[in-house]
C-alpha positions as a printed NumPy array, in Angstrom:
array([[ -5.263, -10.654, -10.226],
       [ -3.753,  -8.579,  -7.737],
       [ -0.33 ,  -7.024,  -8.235],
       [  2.17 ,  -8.411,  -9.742],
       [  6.033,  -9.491,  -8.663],
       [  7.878,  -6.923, -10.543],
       [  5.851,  -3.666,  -9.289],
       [  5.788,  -5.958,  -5.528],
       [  9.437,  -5.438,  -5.931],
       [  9.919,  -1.983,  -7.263],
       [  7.9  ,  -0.449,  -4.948],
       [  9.152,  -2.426,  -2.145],
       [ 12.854,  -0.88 ,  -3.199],
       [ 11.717,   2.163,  -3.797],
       [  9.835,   2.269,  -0.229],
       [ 13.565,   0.916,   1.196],
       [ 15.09 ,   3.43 ,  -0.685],
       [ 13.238,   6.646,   0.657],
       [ 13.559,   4.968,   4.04 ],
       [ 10.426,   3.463,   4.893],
       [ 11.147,  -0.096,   5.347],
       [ 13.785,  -2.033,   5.531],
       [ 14.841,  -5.552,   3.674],
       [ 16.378,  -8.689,   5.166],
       [ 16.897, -11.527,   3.352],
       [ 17.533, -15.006,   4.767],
       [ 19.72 , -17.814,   3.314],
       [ 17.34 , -20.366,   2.457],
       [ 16.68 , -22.175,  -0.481],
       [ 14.21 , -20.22 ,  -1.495],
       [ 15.341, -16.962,  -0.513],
       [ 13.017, -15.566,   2.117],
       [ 12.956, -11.703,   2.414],
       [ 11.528,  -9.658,   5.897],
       [ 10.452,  -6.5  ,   5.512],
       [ 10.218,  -3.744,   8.851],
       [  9.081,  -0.221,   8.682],
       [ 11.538,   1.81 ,  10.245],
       [ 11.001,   4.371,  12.54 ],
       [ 10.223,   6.801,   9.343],
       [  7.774,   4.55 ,   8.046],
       [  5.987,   4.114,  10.991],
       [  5.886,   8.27 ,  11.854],
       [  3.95 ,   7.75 ,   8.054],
       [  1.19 ,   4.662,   9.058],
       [  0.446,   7.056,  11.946],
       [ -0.233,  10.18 ,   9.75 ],
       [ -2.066,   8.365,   7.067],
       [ -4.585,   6.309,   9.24 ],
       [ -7.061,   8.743,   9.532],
       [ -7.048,   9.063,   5.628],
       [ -7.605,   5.126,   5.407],
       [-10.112,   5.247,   7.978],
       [-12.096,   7.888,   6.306],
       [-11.763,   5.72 ,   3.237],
       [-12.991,   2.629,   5.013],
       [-15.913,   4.638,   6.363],
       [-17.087,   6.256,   2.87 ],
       [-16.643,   3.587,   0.946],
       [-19.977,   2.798,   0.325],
       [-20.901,   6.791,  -0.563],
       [-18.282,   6.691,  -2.837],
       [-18.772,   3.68 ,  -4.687],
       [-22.572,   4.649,  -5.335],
       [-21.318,   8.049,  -6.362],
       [-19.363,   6.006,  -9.263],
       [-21.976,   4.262, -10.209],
       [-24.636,   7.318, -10.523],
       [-22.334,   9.328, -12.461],
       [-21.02 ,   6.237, -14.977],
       [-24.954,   5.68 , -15.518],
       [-25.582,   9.436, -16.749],
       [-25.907,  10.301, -20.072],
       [-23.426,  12.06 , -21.931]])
């Protein structure tokens, strides 16, 4: 499944827009498009990697805690 071109796109934008990335596009036949965080962007990778790697670590803890509650009754 995965996510799907148009919200790919609109967030991309939106993440250009706020200053986060930004978007070169090539002139090829396709078009081919580079994305770069900018200096912003990277400032945010750094202050949300210990969030992601307390995510990675739990996962586990939080998946069974999913699956014990969506099991009780009620």
């Amino acid at each position: 499944d995965g996510i799907s071109q148009k919200m790919l796109s609109q967030t991309l934008r939106a993440l250009e827009q706020d200053g986060l990335l930004t978007r070169r596009a090539f002139p090829t036949v396709p078009v081919t498009v580079e994305y770069e965080l900018t200096a912003l962007g990277r400032s945010l990778n750094v202050a949300l990697a210990p969030m992601i790697d307390w995510a990675v670590a739990n996962m586990d803890r939080v998946l069974k805690a999913r699956d014990s509650f969506e099991k009780k009754p009620g």
